[in-house]
Coordinates of C-alpha atoms and ligand atoms in Angstrom, one line a residue:
X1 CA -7.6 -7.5 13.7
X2 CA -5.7 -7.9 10.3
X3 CA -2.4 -7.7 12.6
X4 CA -3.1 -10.7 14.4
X5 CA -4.6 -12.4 11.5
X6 CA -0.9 -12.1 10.1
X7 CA -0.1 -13.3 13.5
X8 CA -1.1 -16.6 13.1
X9 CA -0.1 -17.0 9.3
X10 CA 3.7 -16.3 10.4
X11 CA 4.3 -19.4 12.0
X12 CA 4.5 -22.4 9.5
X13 CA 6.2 -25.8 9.3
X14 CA 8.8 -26.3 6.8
X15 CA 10.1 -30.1 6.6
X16 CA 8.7 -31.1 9.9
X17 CA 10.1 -28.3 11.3
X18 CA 8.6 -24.9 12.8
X19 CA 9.9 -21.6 11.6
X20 CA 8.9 -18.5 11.9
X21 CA 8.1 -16.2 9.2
X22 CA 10.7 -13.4 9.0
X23 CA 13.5 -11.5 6.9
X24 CA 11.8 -8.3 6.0
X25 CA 14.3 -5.5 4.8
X26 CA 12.8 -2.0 5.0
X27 CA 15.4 0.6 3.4
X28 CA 15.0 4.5 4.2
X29 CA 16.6 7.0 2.3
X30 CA 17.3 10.9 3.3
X31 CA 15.4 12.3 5.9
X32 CA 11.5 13.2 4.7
X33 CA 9.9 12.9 7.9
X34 CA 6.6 11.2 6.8
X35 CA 8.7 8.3 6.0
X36 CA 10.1 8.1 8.9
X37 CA 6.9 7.9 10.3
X38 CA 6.1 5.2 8.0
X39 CA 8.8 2.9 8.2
X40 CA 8.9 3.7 12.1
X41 CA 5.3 2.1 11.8
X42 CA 6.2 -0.9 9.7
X43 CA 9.0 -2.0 12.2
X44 CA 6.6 -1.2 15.2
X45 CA 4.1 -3.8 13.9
X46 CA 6.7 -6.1 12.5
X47 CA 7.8 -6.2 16.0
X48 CA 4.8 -7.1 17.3
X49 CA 4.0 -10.1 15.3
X50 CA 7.6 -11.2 15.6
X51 CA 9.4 -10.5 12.4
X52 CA 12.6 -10.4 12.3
X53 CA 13.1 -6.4 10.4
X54 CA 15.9 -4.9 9.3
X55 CA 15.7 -1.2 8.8
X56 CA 18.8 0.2 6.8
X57 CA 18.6 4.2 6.8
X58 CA 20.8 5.8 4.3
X59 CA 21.8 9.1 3.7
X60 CA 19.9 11.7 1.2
X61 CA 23.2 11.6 -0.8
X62 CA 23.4 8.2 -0.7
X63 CA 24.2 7.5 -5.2
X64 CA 22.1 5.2 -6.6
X65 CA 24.6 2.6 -7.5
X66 CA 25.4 2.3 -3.5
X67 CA 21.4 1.6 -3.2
X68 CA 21.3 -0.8 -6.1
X69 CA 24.1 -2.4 -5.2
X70 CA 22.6 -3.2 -1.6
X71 CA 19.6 -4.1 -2.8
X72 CA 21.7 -6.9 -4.6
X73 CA 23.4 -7.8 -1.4
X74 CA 19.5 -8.4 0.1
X75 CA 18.4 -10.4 -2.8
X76 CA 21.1 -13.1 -2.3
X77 CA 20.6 -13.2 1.6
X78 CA 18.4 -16.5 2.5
X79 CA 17.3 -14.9 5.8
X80 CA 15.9 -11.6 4.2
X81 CA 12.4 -12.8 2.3
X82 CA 11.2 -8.6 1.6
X83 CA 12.4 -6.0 0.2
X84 CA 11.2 -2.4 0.7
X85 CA 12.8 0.6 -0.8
X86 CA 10.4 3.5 0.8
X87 CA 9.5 6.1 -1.7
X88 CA 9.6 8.8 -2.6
X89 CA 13.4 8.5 -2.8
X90 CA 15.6 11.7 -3.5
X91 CA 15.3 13.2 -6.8
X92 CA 19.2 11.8 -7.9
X93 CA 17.7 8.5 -7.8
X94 CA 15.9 6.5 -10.5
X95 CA 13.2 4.9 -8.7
X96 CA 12.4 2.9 -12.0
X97 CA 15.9 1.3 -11.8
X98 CA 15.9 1.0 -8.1
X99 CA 12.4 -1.5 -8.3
X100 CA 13.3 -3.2 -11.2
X101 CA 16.6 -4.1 -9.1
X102 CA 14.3 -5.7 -6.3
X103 CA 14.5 -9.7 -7.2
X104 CA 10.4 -10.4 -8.0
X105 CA 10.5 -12.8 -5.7
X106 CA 11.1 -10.8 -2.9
X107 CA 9.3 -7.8 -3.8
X108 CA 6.7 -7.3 -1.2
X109 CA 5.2 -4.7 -2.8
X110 CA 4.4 -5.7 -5.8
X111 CA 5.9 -2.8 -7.8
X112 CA 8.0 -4.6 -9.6
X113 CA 7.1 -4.7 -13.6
X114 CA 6.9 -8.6 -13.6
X115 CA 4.3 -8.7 -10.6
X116 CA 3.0 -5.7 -11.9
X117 CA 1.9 -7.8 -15.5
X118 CA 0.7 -10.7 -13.4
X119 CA -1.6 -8.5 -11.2
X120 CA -2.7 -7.1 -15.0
X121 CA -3.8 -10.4 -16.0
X122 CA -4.9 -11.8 -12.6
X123 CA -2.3 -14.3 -11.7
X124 CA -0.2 -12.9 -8.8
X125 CA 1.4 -13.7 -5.6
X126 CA 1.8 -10.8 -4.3
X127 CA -0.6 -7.1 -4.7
X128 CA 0.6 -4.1 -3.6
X129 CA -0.2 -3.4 -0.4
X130 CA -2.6 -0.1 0.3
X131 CA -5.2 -1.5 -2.6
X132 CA -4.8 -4.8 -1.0
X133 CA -5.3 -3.7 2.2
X134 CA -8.9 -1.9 0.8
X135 CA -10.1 -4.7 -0.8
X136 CA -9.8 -6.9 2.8
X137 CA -11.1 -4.1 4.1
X138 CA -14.4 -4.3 1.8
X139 CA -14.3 -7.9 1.9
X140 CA -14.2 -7.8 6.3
X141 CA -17.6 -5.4 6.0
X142 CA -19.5 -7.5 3.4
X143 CA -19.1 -4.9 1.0
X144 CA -19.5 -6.4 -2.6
X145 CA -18.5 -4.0 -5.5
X146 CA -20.2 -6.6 -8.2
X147 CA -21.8 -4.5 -10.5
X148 CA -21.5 -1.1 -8.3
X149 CA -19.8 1.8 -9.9
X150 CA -16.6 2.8 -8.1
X151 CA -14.4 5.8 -9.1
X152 CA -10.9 5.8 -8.2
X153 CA -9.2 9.5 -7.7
X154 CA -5.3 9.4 -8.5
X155 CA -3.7 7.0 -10.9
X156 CA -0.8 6.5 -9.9
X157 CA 1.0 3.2 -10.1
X158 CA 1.2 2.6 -6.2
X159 CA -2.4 3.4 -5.3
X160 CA -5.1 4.4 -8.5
X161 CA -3.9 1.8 -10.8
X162 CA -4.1 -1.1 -9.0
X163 CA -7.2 -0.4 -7.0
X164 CA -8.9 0.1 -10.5
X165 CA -7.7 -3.6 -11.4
X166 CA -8.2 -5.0 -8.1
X167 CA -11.5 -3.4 -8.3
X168 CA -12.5 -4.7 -12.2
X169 CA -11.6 -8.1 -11.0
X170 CA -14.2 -8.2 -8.2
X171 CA -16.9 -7.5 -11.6
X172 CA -17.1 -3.4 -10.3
X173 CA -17.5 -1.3 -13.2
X174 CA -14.4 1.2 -12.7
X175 CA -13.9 5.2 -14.0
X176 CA -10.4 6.5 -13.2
X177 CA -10.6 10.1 -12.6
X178 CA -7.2 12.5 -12.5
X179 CA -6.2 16.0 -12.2
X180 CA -7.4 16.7 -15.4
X181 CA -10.7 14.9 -15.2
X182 CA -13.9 17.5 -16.0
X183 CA -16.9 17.7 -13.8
X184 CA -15.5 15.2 -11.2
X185 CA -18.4 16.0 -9.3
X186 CA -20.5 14.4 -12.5
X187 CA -18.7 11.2 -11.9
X188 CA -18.7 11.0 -8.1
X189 CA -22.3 11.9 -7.3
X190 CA -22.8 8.6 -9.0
X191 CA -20.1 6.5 -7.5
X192 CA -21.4 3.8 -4.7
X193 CA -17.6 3.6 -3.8
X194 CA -15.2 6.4 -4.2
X195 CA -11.2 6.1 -3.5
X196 CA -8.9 8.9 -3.0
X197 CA -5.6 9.1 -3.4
X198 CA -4.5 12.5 -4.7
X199 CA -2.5 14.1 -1.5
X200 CA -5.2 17.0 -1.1
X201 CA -6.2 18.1 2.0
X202 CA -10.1 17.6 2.4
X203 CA -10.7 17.5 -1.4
X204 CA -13.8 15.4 -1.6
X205 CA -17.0 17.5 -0.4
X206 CA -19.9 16.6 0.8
X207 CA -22.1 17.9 -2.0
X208 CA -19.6 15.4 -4.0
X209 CA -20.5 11.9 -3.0
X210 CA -24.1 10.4 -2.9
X211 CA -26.0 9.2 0.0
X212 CA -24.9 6.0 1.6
X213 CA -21.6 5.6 -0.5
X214 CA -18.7 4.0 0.4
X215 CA -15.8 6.7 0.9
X216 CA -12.0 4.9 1.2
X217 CA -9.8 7.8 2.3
X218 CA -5.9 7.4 1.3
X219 CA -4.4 10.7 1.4
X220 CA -2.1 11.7 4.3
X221 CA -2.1 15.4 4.6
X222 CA -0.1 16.8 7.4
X223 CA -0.9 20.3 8.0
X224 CA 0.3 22.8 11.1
X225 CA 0.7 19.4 12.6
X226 CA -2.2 17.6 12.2
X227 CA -3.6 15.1 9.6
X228 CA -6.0 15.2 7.0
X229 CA -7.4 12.9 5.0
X230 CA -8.2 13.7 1.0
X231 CA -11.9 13.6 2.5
X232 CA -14.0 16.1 4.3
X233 CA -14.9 13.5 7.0
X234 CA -16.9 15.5 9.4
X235 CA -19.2 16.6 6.4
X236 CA -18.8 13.5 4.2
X237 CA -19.6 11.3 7.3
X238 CA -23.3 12.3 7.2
X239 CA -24.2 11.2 4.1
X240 CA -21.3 8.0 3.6
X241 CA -22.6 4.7 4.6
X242 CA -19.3 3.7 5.2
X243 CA -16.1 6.0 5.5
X244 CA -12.4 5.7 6.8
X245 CA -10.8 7.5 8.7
X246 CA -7.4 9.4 8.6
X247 CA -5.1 8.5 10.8
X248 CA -6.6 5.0 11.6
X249 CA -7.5 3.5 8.4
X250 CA -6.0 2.7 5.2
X251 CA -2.6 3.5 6.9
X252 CA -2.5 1.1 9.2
X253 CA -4.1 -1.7 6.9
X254 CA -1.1 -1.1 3.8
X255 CA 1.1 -2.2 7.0
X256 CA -0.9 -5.3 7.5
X257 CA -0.9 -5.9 3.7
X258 CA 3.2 -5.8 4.1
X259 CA 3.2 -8.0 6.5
X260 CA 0.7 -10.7 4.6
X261 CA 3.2 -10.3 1.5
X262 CA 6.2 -11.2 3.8
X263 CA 4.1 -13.9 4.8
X264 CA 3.6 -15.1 1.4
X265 CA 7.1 -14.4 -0.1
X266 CA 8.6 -16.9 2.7
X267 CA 6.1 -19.4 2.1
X268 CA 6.9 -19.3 -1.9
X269 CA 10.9 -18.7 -1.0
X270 CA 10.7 -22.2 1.1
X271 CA 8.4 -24.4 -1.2
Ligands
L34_301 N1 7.9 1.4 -1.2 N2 6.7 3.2 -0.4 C1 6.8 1.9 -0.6 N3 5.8 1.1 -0.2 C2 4.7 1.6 0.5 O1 3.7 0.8 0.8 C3 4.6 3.0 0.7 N4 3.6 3.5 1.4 C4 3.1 4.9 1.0 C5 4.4 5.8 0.9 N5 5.5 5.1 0.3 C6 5.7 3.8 0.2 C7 3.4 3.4 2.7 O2 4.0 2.6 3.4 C8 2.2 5.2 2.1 N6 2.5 4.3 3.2 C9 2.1 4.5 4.5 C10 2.4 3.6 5.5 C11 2.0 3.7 6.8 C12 1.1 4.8 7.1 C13 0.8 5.7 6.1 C14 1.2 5.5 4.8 C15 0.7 5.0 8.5 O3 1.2 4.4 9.4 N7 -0.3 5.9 8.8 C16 -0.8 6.2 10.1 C17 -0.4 7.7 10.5 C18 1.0 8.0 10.3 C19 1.3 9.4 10.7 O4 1.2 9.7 11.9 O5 1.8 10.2 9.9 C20 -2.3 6.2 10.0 O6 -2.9 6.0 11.0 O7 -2.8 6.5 8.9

């Protein structure tokens, strides 16, 4: 659904005349294979909706002043309105100099510290794109968080932080919990909404979460194989009034969130 809804939003006219939205740069580098799953993903659904992509792998030893100075290169190009750096990048590489390098403008997701204050104080263009893709997830079920206490696990700038923001702004009352939060279980029994994001295998149990909650499952643990989420589904499923799934669910939604932002960065880049 959210593909095609991005669909539709990528044709626009400019000047009496019809363009289609494109000019996303996706840049890969070293070899970590869930990324390449990922970025395999993001040019698979670009694709489909008919971006024009650009995926530009580089090697793990790539320096960082070869990345930055790309990066540069894609800023100044008219056709290219994205620009993704996948992360993690290899350790030799800042990854705090890397997204400050990405113009703001063109920074579909939304890591860069400018968009990152404007999101802070709630005027944005862009949000970054697997909290995004959550809250039009919540929004296409009818699921208000007004007044309903959600607790966020992980706090990390690409997923925790901004979900708790995104989630204050829409009135929720918000606890952050981390890996050295006490009695997590105190804090979730309570939550009507729980979000995970921590990167552990099944970590939220069943005698964790309260009947009829709302569980949003982000992690991505592969193991012999196969993929877990950071929920127990199969147990958590019982008692969840609404849960996602992993694969299936807020993977595939961050992608349509990308694709929004692409949207939205060529709309502002052509006003
Ligand atoms: N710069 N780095 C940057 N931007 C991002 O938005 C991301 N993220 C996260 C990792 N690094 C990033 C992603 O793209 C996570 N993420 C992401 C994207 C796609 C999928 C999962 C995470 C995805 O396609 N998930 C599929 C299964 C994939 C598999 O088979 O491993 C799913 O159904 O969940």
């Amino acid at each position: 659904m959210a593909l095609q809804l991005v669909a539709v939003l990528a044709i626009i006219v400019v000047d009496n005349e019809i363009r289609v939205a494109h000019g996303l740069a996706v840049i890969i580098v070293g070899e970590d294979p869930a990324s390449q799953v990922y970025v395999r993903n993001k040019k698979k659904d670009c694709d489909e909706v008919g971006f024009n992509s650009e995926v530009i792998a580089l090697p793990e030893n790539t320096e960082e002043k070869e990345l930055l100075a790309l990066i540069d290169t894609l800023n100044k190009r008219e056709d290219i309105h994205g620009i993704l750096v996948q992360l993690p990048l290899p350790k030799h590489i800042n990854e705090d100099a890397v997204i400050n390098t990405i113009s703001p403008e063109k920074d579909v997701d939304a890591f860069h510290p400018e968009n990152v204050g404007h999101i802070m104080i709630g005027d944005y263009t862009f949000l970054p794109c697997t909290p995004a893709g959550i809250m039009e997830m919540l929004k296409f079920y009818n699921i208000s968080v007004a007044g309903k206490k959600c607790v966020v696990i992980g706090r990390s700038n690409i997923v925790g932080k901004p979900m708790a923001l995104m989630l204050l702004e829409k009135n929720a009352t918000v606890t952050i919990a981390h890996s050295r939060t006490k009695n997590l279980k105190e804090l979730t029994k309570e939550a009507d909404v729980v979000v995970v994001a921590i990167g552990k295998a099944k970590f939220v149990t069943e005698d964790m979460v309260k009947e009829g909650a709302v569980i949003v499952d982000v992690g991505i643990n592969r193991i012999d194989g196969v993929l877990y989420g950071d929920v127990d589904f199969e147990n958590v499923e019982k008692k969840a009034s609404y849960i996602t799934p992993v694969p299936g669910g807020v993977g595939p939604l961050t992608i349509a969130m990308l694709l929004l932002n692409t949207v939205t960065a060529f709309i502002e880049q052509n006003k």
